[in-house]
Tab-separated table of C-alpha atoms in Angstrom:
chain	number	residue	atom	x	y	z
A	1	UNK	CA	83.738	124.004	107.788
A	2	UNK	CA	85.369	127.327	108.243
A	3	UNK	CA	88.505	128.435	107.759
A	4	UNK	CA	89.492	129.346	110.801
A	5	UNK	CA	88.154	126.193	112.161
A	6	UNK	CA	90.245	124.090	109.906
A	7	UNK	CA	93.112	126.362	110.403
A	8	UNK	CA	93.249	125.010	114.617
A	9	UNK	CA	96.352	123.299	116.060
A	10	UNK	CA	98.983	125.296	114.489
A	11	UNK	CA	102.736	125.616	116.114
A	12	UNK	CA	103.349	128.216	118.279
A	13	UNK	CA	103.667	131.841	116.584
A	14	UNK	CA	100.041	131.263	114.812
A	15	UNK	CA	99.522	133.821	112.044
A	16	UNK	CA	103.137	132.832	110.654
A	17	UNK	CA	102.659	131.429	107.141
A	18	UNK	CA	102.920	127.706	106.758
A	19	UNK	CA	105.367	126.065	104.454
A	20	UNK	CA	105.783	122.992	103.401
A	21	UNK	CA	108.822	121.464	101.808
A	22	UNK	CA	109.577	117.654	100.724
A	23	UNK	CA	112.438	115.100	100.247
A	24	UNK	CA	112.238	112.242	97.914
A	25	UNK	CA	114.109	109.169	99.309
A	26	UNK	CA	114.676	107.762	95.783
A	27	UNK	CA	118.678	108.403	95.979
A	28	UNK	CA	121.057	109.480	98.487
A	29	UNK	CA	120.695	113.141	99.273
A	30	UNK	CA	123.746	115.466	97.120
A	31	UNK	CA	125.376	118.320	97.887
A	32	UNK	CA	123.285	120.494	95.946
A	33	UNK	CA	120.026	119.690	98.028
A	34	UNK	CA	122.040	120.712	100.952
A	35	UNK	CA	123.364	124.198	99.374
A	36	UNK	CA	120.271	124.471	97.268
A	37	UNK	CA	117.548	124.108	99.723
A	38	UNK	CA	118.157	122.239	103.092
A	39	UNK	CA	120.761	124.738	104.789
A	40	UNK	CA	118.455	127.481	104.305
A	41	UNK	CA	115.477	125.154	105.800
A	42	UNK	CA	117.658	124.736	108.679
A	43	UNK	CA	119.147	128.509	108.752
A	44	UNK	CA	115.710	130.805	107.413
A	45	UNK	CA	112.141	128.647	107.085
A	46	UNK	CA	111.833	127.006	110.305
A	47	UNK	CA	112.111	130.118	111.999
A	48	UNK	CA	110.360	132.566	110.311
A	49	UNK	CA	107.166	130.261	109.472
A	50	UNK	CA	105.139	127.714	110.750
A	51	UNK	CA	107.243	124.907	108.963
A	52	UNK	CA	106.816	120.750	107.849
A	53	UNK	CA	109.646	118.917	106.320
A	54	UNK	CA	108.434	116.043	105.193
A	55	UNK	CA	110.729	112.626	103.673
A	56	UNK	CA	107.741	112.030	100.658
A	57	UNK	CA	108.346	108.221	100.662
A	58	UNK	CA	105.129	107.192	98.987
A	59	UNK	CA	106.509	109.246	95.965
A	60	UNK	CA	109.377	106.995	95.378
A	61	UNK	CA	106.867	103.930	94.411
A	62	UNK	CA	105.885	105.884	90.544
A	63	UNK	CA	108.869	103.979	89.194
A	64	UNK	CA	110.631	100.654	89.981
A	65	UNK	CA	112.014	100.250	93.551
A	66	UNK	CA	113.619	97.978	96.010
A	67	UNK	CA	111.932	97.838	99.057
A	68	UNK	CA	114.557	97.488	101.326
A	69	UNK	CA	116.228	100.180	99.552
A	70	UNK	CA	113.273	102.749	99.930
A	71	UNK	CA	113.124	102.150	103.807
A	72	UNK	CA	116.724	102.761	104.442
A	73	UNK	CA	117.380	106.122	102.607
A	74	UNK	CA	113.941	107.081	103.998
A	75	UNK	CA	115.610	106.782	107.175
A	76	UNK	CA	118.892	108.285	106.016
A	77	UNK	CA	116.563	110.891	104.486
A	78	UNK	CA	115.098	111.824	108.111
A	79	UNK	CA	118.001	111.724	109.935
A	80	UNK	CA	119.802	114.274	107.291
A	81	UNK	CA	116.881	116.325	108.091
A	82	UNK	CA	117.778	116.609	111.534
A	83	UNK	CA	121.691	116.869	110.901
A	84	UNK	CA	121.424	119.708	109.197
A	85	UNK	CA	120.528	121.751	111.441
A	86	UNK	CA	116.133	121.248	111.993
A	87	UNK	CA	114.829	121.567	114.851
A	88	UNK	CA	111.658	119.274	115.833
A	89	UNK	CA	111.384	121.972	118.644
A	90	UNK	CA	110.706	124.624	115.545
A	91	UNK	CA	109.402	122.679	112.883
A	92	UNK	CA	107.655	119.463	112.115
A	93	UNK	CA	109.780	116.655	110.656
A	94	UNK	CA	107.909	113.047	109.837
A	95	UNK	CA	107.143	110.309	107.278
A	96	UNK	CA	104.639	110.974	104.276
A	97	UNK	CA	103.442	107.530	104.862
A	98	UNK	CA	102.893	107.818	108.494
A	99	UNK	CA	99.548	110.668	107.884
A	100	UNK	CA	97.125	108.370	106.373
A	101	UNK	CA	95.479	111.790	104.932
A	102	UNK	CA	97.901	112.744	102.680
A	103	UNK	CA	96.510	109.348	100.271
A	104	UNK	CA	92.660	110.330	101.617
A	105	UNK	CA	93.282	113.236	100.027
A	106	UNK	CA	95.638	112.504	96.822
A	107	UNK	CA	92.004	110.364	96.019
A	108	UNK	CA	90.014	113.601	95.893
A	109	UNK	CA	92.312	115.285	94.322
A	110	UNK	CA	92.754	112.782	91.137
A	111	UNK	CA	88.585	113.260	90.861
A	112	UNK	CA	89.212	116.974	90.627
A	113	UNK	CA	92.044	116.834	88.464
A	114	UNK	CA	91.756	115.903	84.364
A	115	UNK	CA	93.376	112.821	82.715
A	116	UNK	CA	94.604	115.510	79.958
A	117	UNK	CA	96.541	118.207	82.942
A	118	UNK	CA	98.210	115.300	84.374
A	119	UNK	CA	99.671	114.384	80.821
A	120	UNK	CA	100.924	117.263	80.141
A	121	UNK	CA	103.194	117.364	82.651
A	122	UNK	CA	106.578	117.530	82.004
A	123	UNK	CA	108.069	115.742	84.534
A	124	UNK	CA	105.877	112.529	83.606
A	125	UNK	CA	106.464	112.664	79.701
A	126	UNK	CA	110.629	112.628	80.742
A	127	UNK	CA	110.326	109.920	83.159
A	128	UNK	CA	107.505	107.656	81.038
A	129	UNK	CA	110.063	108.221	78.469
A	130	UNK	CA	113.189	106.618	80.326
A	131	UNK	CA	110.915	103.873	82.097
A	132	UNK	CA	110.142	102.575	78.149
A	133	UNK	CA	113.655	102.998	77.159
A	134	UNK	CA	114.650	100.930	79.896
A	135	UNK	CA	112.205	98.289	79.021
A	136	UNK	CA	109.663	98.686	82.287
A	137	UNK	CA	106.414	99.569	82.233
A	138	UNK	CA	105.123	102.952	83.003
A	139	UNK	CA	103.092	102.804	86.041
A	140	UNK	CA	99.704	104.639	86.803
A	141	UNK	CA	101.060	106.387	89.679
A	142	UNK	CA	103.900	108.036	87.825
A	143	UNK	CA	101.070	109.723	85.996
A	144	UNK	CA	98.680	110.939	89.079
A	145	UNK	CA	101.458	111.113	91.577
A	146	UNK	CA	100.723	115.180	90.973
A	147	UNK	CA	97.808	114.499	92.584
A	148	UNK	CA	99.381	113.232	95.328
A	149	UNK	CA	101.642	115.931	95.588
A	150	UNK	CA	99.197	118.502	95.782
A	151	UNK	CA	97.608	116.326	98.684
A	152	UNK	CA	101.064	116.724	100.284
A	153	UNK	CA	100.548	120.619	100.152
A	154	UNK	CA	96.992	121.413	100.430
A	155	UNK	CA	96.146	119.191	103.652
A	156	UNK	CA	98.063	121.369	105.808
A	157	UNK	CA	96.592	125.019	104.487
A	158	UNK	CA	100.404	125.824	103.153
A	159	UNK	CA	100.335	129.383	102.400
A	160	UNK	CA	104.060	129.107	100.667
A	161	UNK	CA	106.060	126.404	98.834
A	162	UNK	CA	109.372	127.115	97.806
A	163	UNK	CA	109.697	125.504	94.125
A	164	UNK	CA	112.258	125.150	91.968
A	165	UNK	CA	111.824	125.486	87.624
A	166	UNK	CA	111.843	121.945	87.795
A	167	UNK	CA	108.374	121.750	90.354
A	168	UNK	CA	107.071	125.083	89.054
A	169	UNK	CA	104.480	123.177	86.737
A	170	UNK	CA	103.406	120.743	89.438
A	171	UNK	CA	102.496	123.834	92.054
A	172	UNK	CA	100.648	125.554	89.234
A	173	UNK	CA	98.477	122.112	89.080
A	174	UNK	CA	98.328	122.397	92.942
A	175	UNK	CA	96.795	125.801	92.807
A	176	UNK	CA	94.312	125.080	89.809
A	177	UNK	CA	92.997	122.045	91.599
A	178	UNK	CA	91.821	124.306	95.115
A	179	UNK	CA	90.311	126.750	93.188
A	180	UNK	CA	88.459	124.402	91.325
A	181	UNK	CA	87.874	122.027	94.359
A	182	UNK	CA	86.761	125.459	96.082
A	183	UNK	CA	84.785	126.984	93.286
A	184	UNK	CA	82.711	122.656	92.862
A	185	UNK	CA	81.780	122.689	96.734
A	186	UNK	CA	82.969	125.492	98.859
A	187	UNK	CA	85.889	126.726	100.275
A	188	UNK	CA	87.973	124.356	101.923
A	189	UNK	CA	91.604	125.013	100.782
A	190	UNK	CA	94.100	127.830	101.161
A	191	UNK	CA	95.041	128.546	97.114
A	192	UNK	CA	99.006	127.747	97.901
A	193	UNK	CA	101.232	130.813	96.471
A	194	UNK	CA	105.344	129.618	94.702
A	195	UNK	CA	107.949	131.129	96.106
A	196	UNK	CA	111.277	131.794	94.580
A	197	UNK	CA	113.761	132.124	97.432
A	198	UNK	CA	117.386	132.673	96.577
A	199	UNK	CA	118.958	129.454	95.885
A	200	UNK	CA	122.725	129.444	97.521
A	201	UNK	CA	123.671	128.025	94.515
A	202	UNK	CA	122.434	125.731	91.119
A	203	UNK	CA	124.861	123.162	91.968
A	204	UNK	CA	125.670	121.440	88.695
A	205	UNK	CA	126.983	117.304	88.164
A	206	UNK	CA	130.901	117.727	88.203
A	207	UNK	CA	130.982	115.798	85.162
A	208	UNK	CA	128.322	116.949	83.046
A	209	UNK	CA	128.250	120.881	83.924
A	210	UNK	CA	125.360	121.687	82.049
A	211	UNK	CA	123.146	118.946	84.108
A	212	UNK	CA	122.030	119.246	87.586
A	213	UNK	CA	123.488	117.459	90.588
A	214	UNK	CA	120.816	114.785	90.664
A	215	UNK	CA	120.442	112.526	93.785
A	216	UNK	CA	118.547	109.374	91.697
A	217	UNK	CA	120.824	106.431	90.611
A	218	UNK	CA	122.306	106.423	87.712
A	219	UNK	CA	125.138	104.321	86.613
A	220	UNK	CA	127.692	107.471	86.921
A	221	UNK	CA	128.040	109.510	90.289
A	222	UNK	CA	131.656	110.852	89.774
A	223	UNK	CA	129.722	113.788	89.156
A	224	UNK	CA	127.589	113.983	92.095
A	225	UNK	CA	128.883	114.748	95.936
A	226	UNK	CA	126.776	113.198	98.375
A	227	UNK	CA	126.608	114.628	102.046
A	228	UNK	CA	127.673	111.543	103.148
A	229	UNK	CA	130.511	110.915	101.131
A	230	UNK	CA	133.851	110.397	103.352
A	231	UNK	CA	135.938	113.935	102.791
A	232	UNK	CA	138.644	111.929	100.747
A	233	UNK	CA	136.102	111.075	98.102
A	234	UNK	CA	134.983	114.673	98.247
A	235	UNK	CA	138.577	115.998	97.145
A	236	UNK	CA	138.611	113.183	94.661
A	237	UNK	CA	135.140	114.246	92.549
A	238	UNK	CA	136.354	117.576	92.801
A	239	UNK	CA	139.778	117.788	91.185
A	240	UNK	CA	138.528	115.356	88.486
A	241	UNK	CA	135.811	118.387	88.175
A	242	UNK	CA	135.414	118.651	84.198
A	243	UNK	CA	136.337	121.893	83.621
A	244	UNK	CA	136.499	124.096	80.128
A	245	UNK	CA	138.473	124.880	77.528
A	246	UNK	CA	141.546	127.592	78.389
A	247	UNK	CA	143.422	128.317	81.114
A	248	UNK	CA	142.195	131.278	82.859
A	249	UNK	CA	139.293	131.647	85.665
A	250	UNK	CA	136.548	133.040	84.371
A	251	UNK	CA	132.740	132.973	85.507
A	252	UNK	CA	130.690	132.640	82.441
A	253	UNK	CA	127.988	129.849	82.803
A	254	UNK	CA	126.880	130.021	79.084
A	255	UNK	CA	130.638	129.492	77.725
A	256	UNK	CA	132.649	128.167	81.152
A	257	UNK	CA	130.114	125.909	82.495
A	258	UNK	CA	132.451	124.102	84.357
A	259	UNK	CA	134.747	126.620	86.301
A	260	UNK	CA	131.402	128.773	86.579
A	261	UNK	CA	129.883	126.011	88.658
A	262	UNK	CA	132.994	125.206	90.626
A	263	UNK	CA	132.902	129.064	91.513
A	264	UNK	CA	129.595	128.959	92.727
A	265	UNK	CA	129.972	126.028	95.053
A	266	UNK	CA	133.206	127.928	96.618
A	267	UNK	CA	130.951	130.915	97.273
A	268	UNK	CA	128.247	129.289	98.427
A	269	UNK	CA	130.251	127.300	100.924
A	270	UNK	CA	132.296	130.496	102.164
A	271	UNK	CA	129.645	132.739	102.122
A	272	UNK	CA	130.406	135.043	99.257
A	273	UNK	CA	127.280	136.450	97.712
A	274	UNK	CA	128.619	137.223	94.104
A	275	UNK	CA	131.007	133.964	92.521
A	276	UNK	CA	132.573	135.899	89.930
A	277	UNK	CA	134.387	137.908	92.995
A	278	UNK	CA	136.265	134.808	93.113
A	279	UNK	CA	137.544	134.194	89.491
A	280	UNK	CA	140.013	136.850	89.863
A	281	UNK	CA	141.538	135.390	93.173
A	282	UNK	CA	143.032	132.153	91.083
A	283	UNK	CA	145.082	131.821	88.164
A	284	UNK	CA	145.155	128.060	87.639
A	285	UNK	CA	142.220	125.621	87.487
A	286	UNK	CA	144.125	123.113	89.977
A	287	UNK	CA	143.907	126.218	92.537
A	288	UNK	CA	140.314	126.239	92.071
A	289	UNK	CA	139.542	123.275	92.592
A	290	UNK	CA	141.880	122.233	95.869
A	291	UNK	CA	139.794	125.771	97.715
A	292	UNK	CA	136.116	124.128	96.173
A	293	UNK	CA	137.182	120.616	97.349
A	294	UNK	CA	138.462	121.788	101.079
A	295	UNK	CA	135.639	124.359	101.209
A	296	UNK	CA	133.102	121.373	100.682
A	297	UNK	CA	134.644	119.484	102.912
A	298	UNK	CA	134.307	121.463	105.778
A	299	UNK	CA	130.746	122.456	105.244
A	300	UNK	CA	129.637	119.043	105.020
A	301	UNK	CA	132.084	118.037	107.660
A	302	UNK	CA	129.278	118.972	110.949
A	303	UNK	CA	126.218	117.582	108.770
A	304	UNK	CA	128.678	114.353	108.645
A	305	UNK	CA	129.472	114.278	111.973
A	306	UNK	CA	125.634	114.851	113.302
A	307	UNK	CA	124.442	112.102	111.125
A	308	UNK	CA	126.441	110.138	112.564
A	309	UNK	CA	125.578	110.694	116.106
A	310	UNK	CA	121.708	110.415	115.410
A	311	UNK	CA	122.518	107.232	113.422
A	312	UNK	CA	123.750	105.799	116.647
A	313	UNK	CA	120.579	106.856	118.405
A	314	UNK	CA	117.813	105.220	116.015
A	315	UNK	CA	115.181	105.458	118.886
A	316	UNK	CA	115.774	109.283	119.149
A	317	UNK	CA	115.170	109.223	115.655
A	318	UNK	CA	111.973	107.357	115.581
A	319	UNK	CA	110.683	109.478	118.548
A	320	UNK	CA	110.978	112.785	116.546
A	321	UNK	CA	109.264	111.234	113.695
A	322	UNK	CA	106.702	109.650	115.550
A	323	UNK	CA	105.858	113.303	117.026
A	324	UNK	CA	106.082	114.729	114.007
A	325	UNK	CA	103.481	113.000	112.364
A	326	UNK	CA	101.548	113.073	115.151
A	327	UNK	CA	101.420	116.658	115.265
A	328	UNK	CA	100.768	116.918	111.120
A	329	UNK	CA	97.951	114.239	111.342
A	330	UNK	CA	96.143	117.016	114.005
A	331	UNK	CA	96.953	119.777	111.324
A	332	UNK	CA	95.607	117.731	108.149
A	333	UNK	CA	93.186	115.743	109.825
A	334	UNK	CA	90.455	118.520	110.109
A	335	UNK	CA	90.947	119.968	106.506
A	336	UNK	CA	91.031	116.553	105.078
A	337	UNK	CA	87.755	115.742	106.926
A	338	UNK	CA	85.939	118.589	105.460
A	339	UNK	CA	87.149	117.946	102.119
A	340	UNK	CA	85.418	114.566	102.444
A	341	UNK	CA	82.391	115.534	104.197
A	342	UNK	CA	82.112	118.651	101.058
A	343	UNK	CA	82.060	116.113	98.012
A	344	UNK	CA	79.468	114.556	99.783
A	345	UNK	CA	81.268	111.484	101.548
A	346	UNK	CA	79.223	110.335	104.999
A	347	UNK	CA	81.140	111.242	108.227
A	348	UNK	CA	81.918	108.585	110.310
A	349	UNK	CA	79.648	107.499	112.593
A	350	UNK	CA	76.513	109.343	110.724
């Protein structure tokens, strides 16, 4: 099949690139998904490309998982989509687990991919690591799940993904399994290119400044500010922010990892470009941290307050999803399809 003619039923502004981005529902969503990557989803990407924002649900079952647990912050996962600011209108917003292809395809893709690539990713040795020291097994799926990620990607002909360090290894993978799948039985996939767009800021755990905000449970969150977190408990994680040694305001991430990374969540939420601007305006740590706490507050006060009108609308919420994976099965349906039909898999029907 040709390119072009697996390229048919894109969004409206065809010859935009096509990016694809991903939530994990394994954890409530933090404040440094929001600053780090889903206000500028909502603010740059769905209007400049042809974009799908995707909640990757069938990601969350590589480790141990309550059921009931996965379903609801899928759904919280969604609607946070939508609150903060997409725009079904501009973008496509669904359910992993609602486009059968994206596991028709993670199968091809584990019998291009080799058992030695997938262990050397990083990402699996860490969490095979904690799963052992917690006394569970380590499931298969934790181990091919990039497999399944670069299903996610290359069913819809992304020409971008916006990655992170921590997903830099796994779209590497991603682009050495469609040139190989290419190079075995013809040219099917677009050969998916990173992209490093500025981050608004590296939001760090309040309490452990040298770690990243993570959303996953863990038995501490003091640390971590959820979008969801009622503005009192906002103020409260940040003034118990750790902070550093001294007295004095200084940005310096290597040797004032806590006041830098207070500094760069007051910039990001006010819209200064450079933190260290800011270290001069305050001569206490307590002054510092009442401007973060109030500056969070109020940026996270209309994704708050949308949630909670969508919430109360569940069918609106279901209809946008519904759409939306309507409208990705159409784009990964016919690339899928000749993925099968070029490893030598009968089409249906003949």
């Amino acid at each position: 099949m040709s390119e072009f003619a697996v390229e048919a039923g894109r969004l409206p502004g065809a010859g935009r690139a096509r990016v694809f981005s991903g939530v994990k529902p394994t954890g409530h969503l933090t404040l440094g998904n929001y600053l780090g990557a889903m206000r500028r989803w909502a603010a740059a990407d769905q209007h400049r490309s042809e974009a799908l924002f995707c909640v990757v649900d069938l990601h969350a079952l590589t480790v141990e998982h309550d059921p009931a647990r996965v379903r609801r912050l899928s759904r919280q996962a969604a609607t946070l989509l939508l609150a903060v600011g997409l725009d079904p209108a501009l973008c496509t917003v669904f359910v992993q687990s609602h486009v059968d292809e994206h596991a028709r395809l993670a199968y091809l893709m584990e019998c291009t991919a080799g058992v030695g690539e997938m262990r050397r990713m990083v990402q699996y040795k860490e969490k095979a690591a904690r799963e052992e020291a917690d006394g569970g097994g380590v499931r298969l799926s934790l181990l091919t799940y990039p497999a399944l990620m670069a299903a996610d990607i290359l069913a819809y002909g992304t020409h971008e993904v916006p990655v992170g360090e921590d997903q830099a290894q796994h779209l590497e993978l991603t682009r050495n399994l469609a040139e190989r799948f290419n190079r075995r039985y013809g040219r099917v996939f677009v050969v998916p290119r990173a992209t490093h767009p500025p981050v608004a800021a590296r939001v760090m755990d309040l309490q452990e400044p040298t770690s990243k905000m993570g959303k996953s449970a863990q038995v501490r969150t003091s640390g971590i500010v959820y979008l969801l977190d009622e503005p009192e408990t906002v103020r409260r994680k940040v003034m118990r922010a750790v902070t550093d040694d001294g007295s004095d305001v200084v940005y310096d991430r290597g040797e004032r990892p806590g006041v830098a990374n207070l500094l760069d969540v007051l910039a990001a939420c006010t819209g200064v470009a450079d933190p260290a601007e800011l270290a001069g305006s305050y001569g206490s740590y307590g002054a510092l941290k009442k401007d973060t706490a109030e500056a969070v507050v109020e940026s996270l006060r209309p994704v708050r307050e949308r949630h909670a009108e969508l919430a109360a609308d569940p069918g609106y919420v279901d209809g946008v999803l519904r759409e939306g994976a309507e409208r990705a099965r159409g784009m990964a349906r016919p690339r899928v399809d000749a993925a099968y039909e070029a490893v030598g898999l009968m089409a249906v029907g003949g």
